[in-house]
Coordinates of C-alpha atoms in Angstrom, one line a residue:
M1 CA -83.2 76.6 138.2
Q2 CA -84.3 80.1 137.6
T3 CA -82.1 82.2 135.6
D4 CA -82.2 86.2 135.1
S5 CA -78.6 85.5 132.4
S6 CA -79.1 86.4 128.6
F7 CA -77.3 84.4 126.7
T8 CA -76.7 84.5 122.7
F9 CA -76.1 80.5 122.5
V10 CA -73.7 79.8 119.0
L11 CA -74.2 76.6 117.7
F12 CA -72.0 75.6 115.4
G13 CA -72.9 72.1 113.7
G14 CA -76.4 73.4 113.5
T15 CA -77.7 70.3 111.1
G16 CA -75.3 67.9 113.0
D17 CA -76.2 64.3 114.4
L18 CA -75.8 66.3 118.0
S19 CA -77.5 69.1 117.8
M20 CA -80.6 67.7 116.3
R21 CA -81.0 64.5 119.0
K22 CA -79.0 66.2 121.7
I23 CA -78.3 70.0 122.0
L24 CA -81.7 71.5 120.2
P25 CA -83.9 69.2 122.5
A26 CA -82.1 70.4 125.3
L27 CA -82.6 73.5 124.3
F28 CA -86.7 73.1 124.1
E29 CA -86.7 71.4 127.1
A30 CA -85.2 74.0 129.7
H31 CA -87.4 77.0 127.5
R32 CA -90.8 74.8 127.8
A33 CA -90.2 75.0 131.5
G34 CA -90.4 78.2 132.0
G35 CA -87.9 80.6 134.5
M36 CA -84.5 78.4 133.1
L37 CA -83.9 80.2 130.5
A38 CA -84.2 84.1 130.6
D39 CA -86.9 85.2 128.0
S40 CA -84.2 88.0 126.0
G41 CA -81.6 84.4 125.0
K42 CA -81.7 83.7 121.2
I43 CA -80.3 81.0 120.0
V44 CA -78.1 81.1 116.4
A45 CA -77.7 78.0 114.3
V46 CA -74.0 78.0 112.2
A47 CA -73.9 75.7 108.7
R48 CA -73.7 76.1 105.3
H49 CA -76.2 73.1 104.6
V50 CA -78.8 75.2 104.0
A51 CA -79.5 78.2 102.4
D52 CA -81.3 80.9 105.4
R53 CA -83.0 81.0 108.3
S54 CA -86.7 79.9 106.7
E55 CA -85.0 77.0 105.5
Y56 CA -83.3 75.8 108.6
L57 CA -86.1 76.2 111.0
Q58 CA -88.3 73.3 108.4
W59 CA -85.4 71.0 109.3
V60 CA -85.4 72.1 112.5
N61 CA -88.4 71.0 112.1
E62 CA -88.0 67.9 110.6
H63 CA -85.2 66.1 112.6
V64 CA -85.2 67.4 116.2
K65 CA -89.0 68.0 117.2
P66 CA -88.7 63.7 117.1
H67 CA -86.6 63.9 120.1
V68 CA -88.1 66.1 122.0
S69 CA -90.7 65.7 124.7
K70 CA -91.5 62.0 125.3
N71 CA -95.8 62.5 126.2
G72 CA -96.0 65.3 122.9
V73 CA -95.2 68.7 122.2
D74 CA -97.0 71.6 123.5
E75 CA -97.3 73.0 120.2
A76 CA -97.4 76.8 121.5
A77 CA -94.0 75.9 123.6
W78 CA -92.1 75.0 120.1
A79 CA -93.3 77.9 118.0
S80 CA -92.1 80.2 120.6
F81 CA -88.8 78.3 120.5
L82 CA -88.6 78.2 117.4
A83 CA -88.7 82.1 117.8
R84 CA -86.0 82.0 119.0
I85 CA -83.8 80.6 116.5
E86 CA -81.6 82.9 114.6
F87 CA -79.3 81.2 111.5
A88 CA -76.2 82.6 109.8
K89 CA -74.4 80.5 106.6
I90 CA -71.5 80.1 107.3
D91 CA -68.3 78.4 105.7
L92 CA -66.5 76.7 108.6
G93 CA -63.2 76.5 106.3
N94 CA -63.5 80.5 104.5
P95 CA -61.9 82.7 108.2
D96 CA -63.6 85.8 106.0
D97 CA -67.2 84.3 106.7
F98 CA -67.0 84.9 110.3
V99 CA -67.4 88.6 110.0
L100 CA -71.0 87.8 109.0
L101 CA -71.4 85.7 112.7
R102 CA -69.5 89.2 114.2
D103 CA -72.2 90.8 112.5
A104 CA -75.1 88.3 113.7
V105 CA -74.8 88.5 117.4
K106 CA -73.4 91.9 117.9
D107 CA -76.4 93.0 119.2
L108 CA -77.7 90.8 120.7
P109 CA -78.1 90.5 124.3
G110 CA -75.6 89.1 126.8
I111 CA -73.0 86.2 127.1
R112 CA -72.4 84.3 124.3
V113 CA -71.7 80.7 124.4
F114 CA -70.0 78.9 121.1
Y115 CA -70.5 75.2 121.4
L116 CA -68.6 73.6 119.2
A117 CA -70.4 70.3 117.9
T118 CA -68.2 69.8 114.9
G119 CA -65.4 67.4 114.4
P120 CA -62.4 68.1 117.3
S121 CA -60.0 68.7 113.7
L122 CA -61.9 72.3 113.8
F123 CA -61.7 73.5 117.2
V124 CA -59.0 75.6 116.7
P125 CA -59.3 77.4 113.4
I126 CA -62.9 77.4 115.0
C127 CA -61.4 79.7 117.7
R128 CA -58.8 81.8 115.8
A129 CA -61.4 83.2 113.4
L130 CA -64.3 84.0 116.3
A131 CA -60.9 85.6 118.1
S132 CA -59.8 87.4 114.4
V133 CA -63.3 89.3 114.5
G134 CA -63.3 89.9 118.3
L135 CA -65.7 87.3 119.6
N136 CA -63.4 85.4 122.0
E137 CA -64.0 88.7 124.6
N138 CA -67.5 88.1 126.8
A139 CA -67.4 84.0 125.9
R140 CA -67.7 81.1 126.5
I141 CA -66.4 77.8 123.8
V142 CA -67.7 74.4 125.0
L143 CA -65.6 71.3 123.3
E144 CA -66.6 68.4 123.1
K145 CA -65.1 65.4 122.9
P146 CA -62.6 63.0 121.2
L147 CA -60.5 66.3 122.2
G148 CA -57.3 65.0 120.4
Y149 CA -55.8 60.8 119.8
D150 CA -53.2 60.9 122.5
L151 CA -51.7 63.1 125.1
K152 CA -49.6 65.4 123.0
S153 CA -52.2 65.8 119.9
S154 CA -55.0 67.0 123.2
N155 CA -52.1 69.2 124.4
A156 CA -52.0 70.7 120.9
I157 CA -55.5 71.9 120.9
N158 CA -55.4 73.0 124.5
D159 CA -52.5 74.8 124.1
A160 CA -54.2 76.7 120.5
V161 CA -57.7 77.0 122.1
G162 CA -56.0 78.2 125.5
E163 CA -54.1 80.9 123.4
I164 CA -57.5 82.2 122.7
F165 CA -59.6 82.0 126.1
A166 CA -59.0 81.4 129.7
E167 CA -58.7 77.9 131.2
E168 CA -62.5 79.3 133.0
Q169 CA -64.1 80.2 129.2
I170 CA -63.5 76.6 128.4
Y171 CA -65.7 73.9 129.4
R172 CA -65.3 70.5 128.0
I173 CA -68.2 68.5 128.0
D174 CA -68.5 65.2 129.2
H175 CA -72.8 64.8 129.2
Y176 CA -72.1 61.2 131.8
L177 CA -71.4 64.1 134.9
G178 CA -74.8 65.8 134.2
K179 CA -77.0 62.6 134.3
E180 CA -78.6 62.4 138.0
P181 CA -77.7 59.7 139.8
V182 CA -74.0 60.8 139.4
Q183 CA -75.2 64.7 141.1
N184 CA -77.4 61.6 143.8
L185 CA -73.9 60.2 144.1
L186 CA -73.0 63.5 145.5
A187 CA -75.4 63.8 147.6
L188 CA -75.5 60.3 149.2
R189 CA -71.5 60.6 150.0
F190 CA -71.7 63.9 151.4
G191 CA -75.1 64.8 152.6
N192 CA -75.6 61.6 154.6
A193 CA -73.6 60.0 157.9
L194 CA -74.8 56.9 156.8
F195 CA -72.9 56.3 153.0
E196 CA -69.4 58.0 153.6
P197 CA -67.5 56.1 156.9
L198 CA -68.6 53.0 154.4
W199 CA -66.7 54.2 151.7
R200 CA -63.4 53.7 152.0
R201 CA -61.1 50.1 152.6
E202 CA -61.9 48.9 154.8
W203 CA -65.9 48.4 153.8
V204 CA -65.9 48.2 149.7
E205 CA -64.3 45.0 148.5
S206 CA -64.9 46.2 144.6
I207 CA -65.8 48.5 142.2
Q208 CA -67.7 47.8 139.2
I209 CA -67.8 50.9 136.4
T210 CA -69.9 48.9 132.7
I211 CA -71.0 51.1 130.6
A212 CA -72.3 49.2 127.0
E213 CA -73.8 49.4 124.2
E214 CA -76.1 47.8 121.8
L215 CA -74.8 49.5 118.9
G216 CA -71.8 49.0 116.7
V217 CA -69.9 51.5 114.5
E218 CA -73.5 52.5 113.1
A219 CA -72.1 54.8 110.3
R220 CA -69.2 56.3 112.1
G221 CA -66.3 53.4 110.6
D222 CA -64.3 55.8 109.5
F223 CA -63.9 57.6 112.8
Y224 CA -64.7 55.2 115.3
D225 CA -61.8 53.0 113.1
N226 CA -59.2 55.2 114.3
T227 CA -60.0 55.7 118.1
G228 CA -61.0 52.1 119.4
A229 CA -62.6 52.0 122.9
L230 CA -60.1 52.8 124.8
R231 CA -59.7 56.8 123.6
D232 CA -63.4 56.7 123.1
M233 CA -64.8 55.3 126.3
V234 CA -62.1 55.3 128.6
Q235 CA -60.0 58.4 128.6
N236 CA -63.0 59.7 129.4
H237 CA -66.5 58.3 130.2
L238 CA -65.2 55.9 132.2
L239 CA -62.5 57.4 133.9
Q240 CA -64.5 60.8 134.8
L241 CA -66.9 58.6 136.6
L242 CA -64.4 56.9 138.7
S243 CA -63.0 60.1 139.7
I244 CA -66.5 60.8 141.5
V245 CA -66.9 57.7 142.6
A246 CA -63.5 57.4 144.5
M247 CA -62.8 61.4 145.2
E248 CA -62.7 62.5 148.7
P249 CA -65.3 65.2 149.9
P250 CA -64.3 68.7 148.7
H251 CA -64.9 71.7 151.2
S252 CA -67.0 73.3 149.1
M253 CA -69.2 72.1 145.7
D254 CA -67.3 75.7 143.8
S255 CA -65.9 74.0 140.1
D256 CA -62.1 74.4 141.2
S257 CA -62.7 72.6 145.1
V258 CA -64.0 69.3 143.1
R259 CA -62.3 69.4 140.3
D260 CA -59.3 68.9 142.4
E261 CA -60.6 66.3 144.2
K262 CA -61.3 64.3 140.6
L263 CA -57.4 65.3 139.9
R264 CA -56.3 64.1 142.9
V265 CA -58.3 60.6 141.8
L266 CA -56.7 60.5 138.6
R267 CA -53.0 61.2 139.6
A268 CA -53.2 59.2 142.3
L269 CA -54.3 55.5 139.9
K270 CA -51.8 53.2 139.6
P271 CA -49.4 52.4 136.6
I272 CA -49.8 50.0 134.9
N273 CA -46.7 48.1 133.9
P274 CA -46.2 46.8 130.5
L275 CA -45.6 43.2 131.3
D276 CA -48.9 43.7 133.8
I277 CA -51.0 44.3 130.6
G278 CA -52.5 40.7 129.7
K279 CA -53.4 40.1 133.6
V280 CA -55.4 43.7 133.6
A281 CA -56.3 44.7 130.5
V282 CA -58.9 42.3 127.8
R283 CA -59.3 44.1 124.5
G284 CA -61.7 42.8 122.3
Q285 CA -63.6 43.1 119.0
Y286 CA -67.3 42.1 118.4
H287 CA -67.8 39.5 115.0
S288 CA -71.1 38.9 113.2
G289 CA -74.4 37.2 116.2
V290 CA -77.6 38.0 116.8
I291 CA -79.0 40.9 119.5
R292 CA -82.6 41.0 120.6
G293 CA -83.5 38.9 117.2
N294 CA -81.5 40.7 114.4
A295 CA -78.4 39.7 112.9
V296 CA -75.7 42.0 113.1
P297 CA -72.3 42.3 111.4
A298 CA -68.9 41.3 112.2
Y299 CA -67.6 44.8 112.9
A300 CA -64.3 43.9 109.9
T301 CA -67.1 44.1 107.8
E302 CA -68.9 47.3 108.9
P303 CA -68.7 50.7 106.5
G304 CA -66.0 52.2 107.3
V305 CA -63.3 49.9 109.0
K306 CA -60.0 49.0 107.5
Q307 CA -59.5 45.9 106.5
N308 CA -58.2 43.1 109.2
S309 CA -58.6 46.0 111.3
T310 CA -57.3 45.5 115.0
T311 CA -59.6 48.3 116.6
E312 CA -61.0 47.4 120.0
T313 CA -64.5 47.8 119.9
F314 CA -64.4 46.1 124.0
V315 CA -62.2 47.2 126.9
A316 CA -62.5 46.2 130.3
L317 CA -59.8 47.0 132.9
K318 CA -58.7 46.5 136.0
V319 CA -57.9 49.2 138.2
E320 CA -55.9 50.5 140.8
I321 CA -56.0 53.3 143.0
E322 CA -52.7 54.2 145.7
N323 CA -54.4 56.3 148.5
W324 CA -55.2 55.7 152.6
R325 CA -59.2 55.6 151.0
W326 CA -58.5 53.2 147.6
A327 CA -55.6 50.7 148.6
G328 CA -56.2 47.4 147.6
V329 CA -59.5 47.5 146.0
P330 CA -59.9 46.9 142.3
F331 CA -61.8 49.5 140.4
F332 CA -63.0 46.5 137.4
L333 CA -63.7 48.8 134.4
R334 CA -66.0 47.6 131.3
T335 CA -67.1 49.4 128.1
G336 CA -68.0 47.7 124.6
K337 CA -70.3 47.8 121.5
R338 CA -72.9 45.2 120.8
L339 CA -73.5 44.2 123.9
A340 CA -76.3 41.9 125.0
D341 CA -77.8 44.8 126.6
R342 CA -77.8 49.2 126.5
V343 CA -76.3 49.9 130.6
A344 CA -74.1 52.1 132.9
E345 CA -73.7 51.6 136.0
I346 CA -71.8 51.7 138.8
V347 CA -71.4 49.2 141.2
V348 CA -70.2 49.2 144.7
N349 CA -69.5 45.9 146.5
F350 CA -69.2 46.0 149.9
R351 CA -67.1 43.4 152.6
P352 CA -68.7 40.3 153.1
V353 CA -69.8 40.1 157.0
P354 CA -66.5 39.1 159.1
H355 CA -68.7 36.6 161.1
S356 CA -71.7 35.1 160.4
A357 CA -74.2 33.9 163.1
L358 CA -77.5 33.5 160.9
G359 CA -75.5 31.0 158.1
A360 CA -73.5 31.7 155.2
S361 CA -75.7 33.4 153.1
A362 CA -74.8 36.2 155.1
L363 CA -70.7 36.2 154.3
R364 CA -71.4 35.6 150.3
A365 CA -70.3 37.9 147.6
G366 CA -72.1 40.8 147.1
A367 CA -74.8 40.4 150.1
N368 CA -74.9 44.1 150.5
R369 CA -74.3 46.7 146.9
L370 CA -74.9 49.7 146.5
V371 CA -76.4 50.0 142.3
I372 CA -76.3 53.4 140.8
R373 CA -78.2 53.0 136.8
L374 CA -77.1 56.0 134.6
Q375 CA -78.8 54.4 132.1
P376 CA -81.5 53.3 130.2
N377 CA -83.4 54.2 132.9
E378 CA -82.3 55.7 136.0
T379 CA -81.5 54.7 139.5
I380 CA -79.9 54.2 142.9
R381 CA -80.5 50.6 144.7
L382 CA -79.7 49.2 147.9
Y383 CA -79.3 45.5 148.5
C384 CA -78.9 44.0 152.2
L385 CA -80.3 40.6 153.4
A386 CA -83.2 40.0 155.4
K387 CA -85.5 37.3 156.8
Q388 CA -87.5 35.3 154.5
P389 CA -91.0 35.1 156.0
G390 CA -91.9 31.1 157.6
E391 CA -89.8 29.1 159.8
G392 CA -86.1 29.2 159.8
M393 CA -84.0 31.8 160.1
N394 CA -83.3 31.6 155.8
L395 CA -81.7 34.6 154.2
A396 CA -82.9 36.2 150.8
S397 CA -81.6 39.3 148.7
V398 CA -83.5 42.4 149.1
H399 CA -83.2 45.9 147.5
L400 CA -84.6 49.5 149.0
D401 CA -85.0 51.2 145.4
L402 CA -84.2 55.2 146.3
A403 CA -86.9 56.4 143.7
F404 CA -86.1 60.0 143.5
D405 CA -89.7 60.3 141.5
Q406 CA -92.1 59.5 144.0
F407 CA -90.2 62.3 146.6
F408 CA -89.9 65.3 144.0
R409 CA -92.6 66.3 141.7
E410 CA -89.8 67.4 139.4
G411 CA -88.8 65.2 136.2
Q412 CA -85.4 65.1 135.8
M413 CA -83.2 66.6 133.8
E414 CA -81.5 65.1 130.6
A415 CA -77.8 65.8 131.2
Y416 CA -77.4 67.4 128.4
Q417 CA -80.5 70.5 129.9
R418 CA -78.5 70.3 133.0
L419 CA -75.2 71.0 131.5
L420 CA -76.2 73.3 128.8
L421 CA -78.1 75.2 131.6
D422 CA -74.9 75.2 133.6
V423 CA -73.2 77.1 130.6
I424 CA -75.4 79.3 130.4
N425 CA -74.9 80.2 134.0
G426 CA -71.1 79.8 134.5
R427 CA -71.3 77.3 136.7
L428 CA -68.1 74.7 135.7
A429 CA -68.2 72.0 138.4
L430 CA -69.3 69.2 135.8
F431 CA -66.8 70.2 133.2
V432 CA -63.4 68.7 132.8
R433 CA -60.4 70.6 134.2
R434 CA -57.3 70.6 131.4
D435 CA -55.1 69.0 134.2
E436 CA -57.7 66.3 134.5
Q437 CA -57.5 65.2 131.1
E438 CA -54.4 65.6 130.5
A439 CA -53.7 63.0 134.3
A440 CA -56.1 60.6 132.1
W441 CA -54.3 60.4 128.8
R442 CA -50.9 60.3 131.0
W443 CA -52.4 57.2 131.9
V444 CA -54.2 55.5 129.1
E445 CA -51.5 56.3 126.6
P446 CA -49.3 53.4 128.0
I447 CA -51.4 50.8 127.8
L448 CA -52.1 52.2 123.9
N449 CA -48.9 52.4 123.5
E450 CA -48.4 48.6 124.6
W451 CA -51.2 47.3 122.4
K452 CA -49.3 49.0 119.3
A453 CA -46.7 47.5 119.6
S454 CA -47.5 44.2 120.8
N455 CA -49.4 44.0 117.5
K456 CA -52.4 41.2 119.3
P457 CA -55.3 41.4 117.3
P458 CA -58.4 41.8 119.8
K459 CA -59.9 38.8 121.9
P460 CA -63.1 37.7 119.5
Y461 CA -66.3 38.3 120.6
A462 CA -69.8 37.1 119.6
S463 CA -72.4 40.0 119.2
G464 CA -75.3 40.1 121.7
T465 CA -73.3 38.3 124.4
W466 CA -71.3 40.2 126.3
G467 CA -67.7 40.5 125.5
P468 CA -64.5 38.0 125.7
A469 CA -64.5 35.6 128.7
A470 CA -61.5 36.8 128.9
A471 CA -63.2 39.6 131.0
S472 CA -65.2 37.5 133.1
A473 CA -62.2 35.2 134.0
M474 CA -60.5 38.8 135.4
L475 CA -62.9 39.2 138.4
A476 CA -62.5 35.7 139.0
Q477 CA -58.9 35.9 139.8
H478 CA -59.8 37.9 142.1
G479 CA -63.1 36.1 143.2
T480 CA -66.0 38.0 142.0
C481 CA -67.4 38.2 138.3
W482 CA -69.8 41.1 136.9
L483 CA -72.8 41.5 138.0
E484 CA -74.8 39.6 135.1
E485 CA -73.4 36.8 135.9
E486 CA -74.2 36.0 139.7
N487 CA -78.2 36.0 138.2

């Protein structure tokens, strides 16, 4: 993925946690690889908590280095990366300071990328301030989630940003779409005759999509208590993964062809009847428990969380897609904090054979499945049945690993690295279009409204478990279970 695209990458929130853990490490890895970033490309960090460039580089040395190059840092590459970095001390609350930013970047080359690694309340003021000094020309803007609290607030942000930047200039980032297995899911489906004919209701029994975290809310109690798992994870990450799994083959991989097909999935989601929410939606909140031998506190006692909070930290949903490909196939979505393991995966359960001359084991659910693991290790595994060695026709489950690292010498690219390179090179396919975001909010809002109106507390679950028992019961009603429960 070599490029000659010159760029000036302006990073708002330059001292923030996201910049330190993800954005700058991703840019360093692209720089270290050679050829991915134009030699003339510059990074301009914007912050107000440090005095000047020298102090900022000290901050970067202290806070970014621990997150780069697992096998150690190449000091020559690190030094040349730091040489790319400039610094602008700016108070984002003072529009007059943006004149200083304009002066700092006016002589720097190439397309300007403005990455807003800030709270969403600053998105519109920053965009307006950029426009006031003419910096919205020849530019791209990257917006992190959450983009709004509901459909109305999301539209308000999009309307305001859309007055300043054209839609093709706006990159709404969802880092799950940049993960290697998600890209390989597209390759498996649309590049091979083996999978696509099976990717439909006649052969797929159910699909599970899980994003589970061991961590709690950590230092984000104030933010999380006003957000909850449905807004924080389902409206964006899980529904985006769902749309990738269920989309029709696009006529090409250009940005609008891919996003048009994702949008059709989101618009085909069956609306959840408020009277049925108790059957198809489970919300939970973690209590104290033990994770990997360490005692952890209940959500209600976390710093920043309101007393008697009813914010959910766990959501499980049964989702249906009303189209010919997927009619009648349940999609089970699940996300939560303080769960038993950190894992993100997509599980495609194929239907058992209609008749078996080999015994009942060939008819059991889950005998044939595809598991796409997104984290912590990125793998794709195909499960099937094979004869056990020895006498008789005894079947056992075996799996085929799609081990890409054994076929390709290049190391897997981290999600943020891929997505930042796509921004610099003007590739929009892996970013969320406004109409996708609106469709997701329209589907999610009735659930939010019903939970608020019912005023029922979330179901408790002990930290270190897989969530409320009701989430397992929901799948049991359909004759299935979560993947980890089979063992």
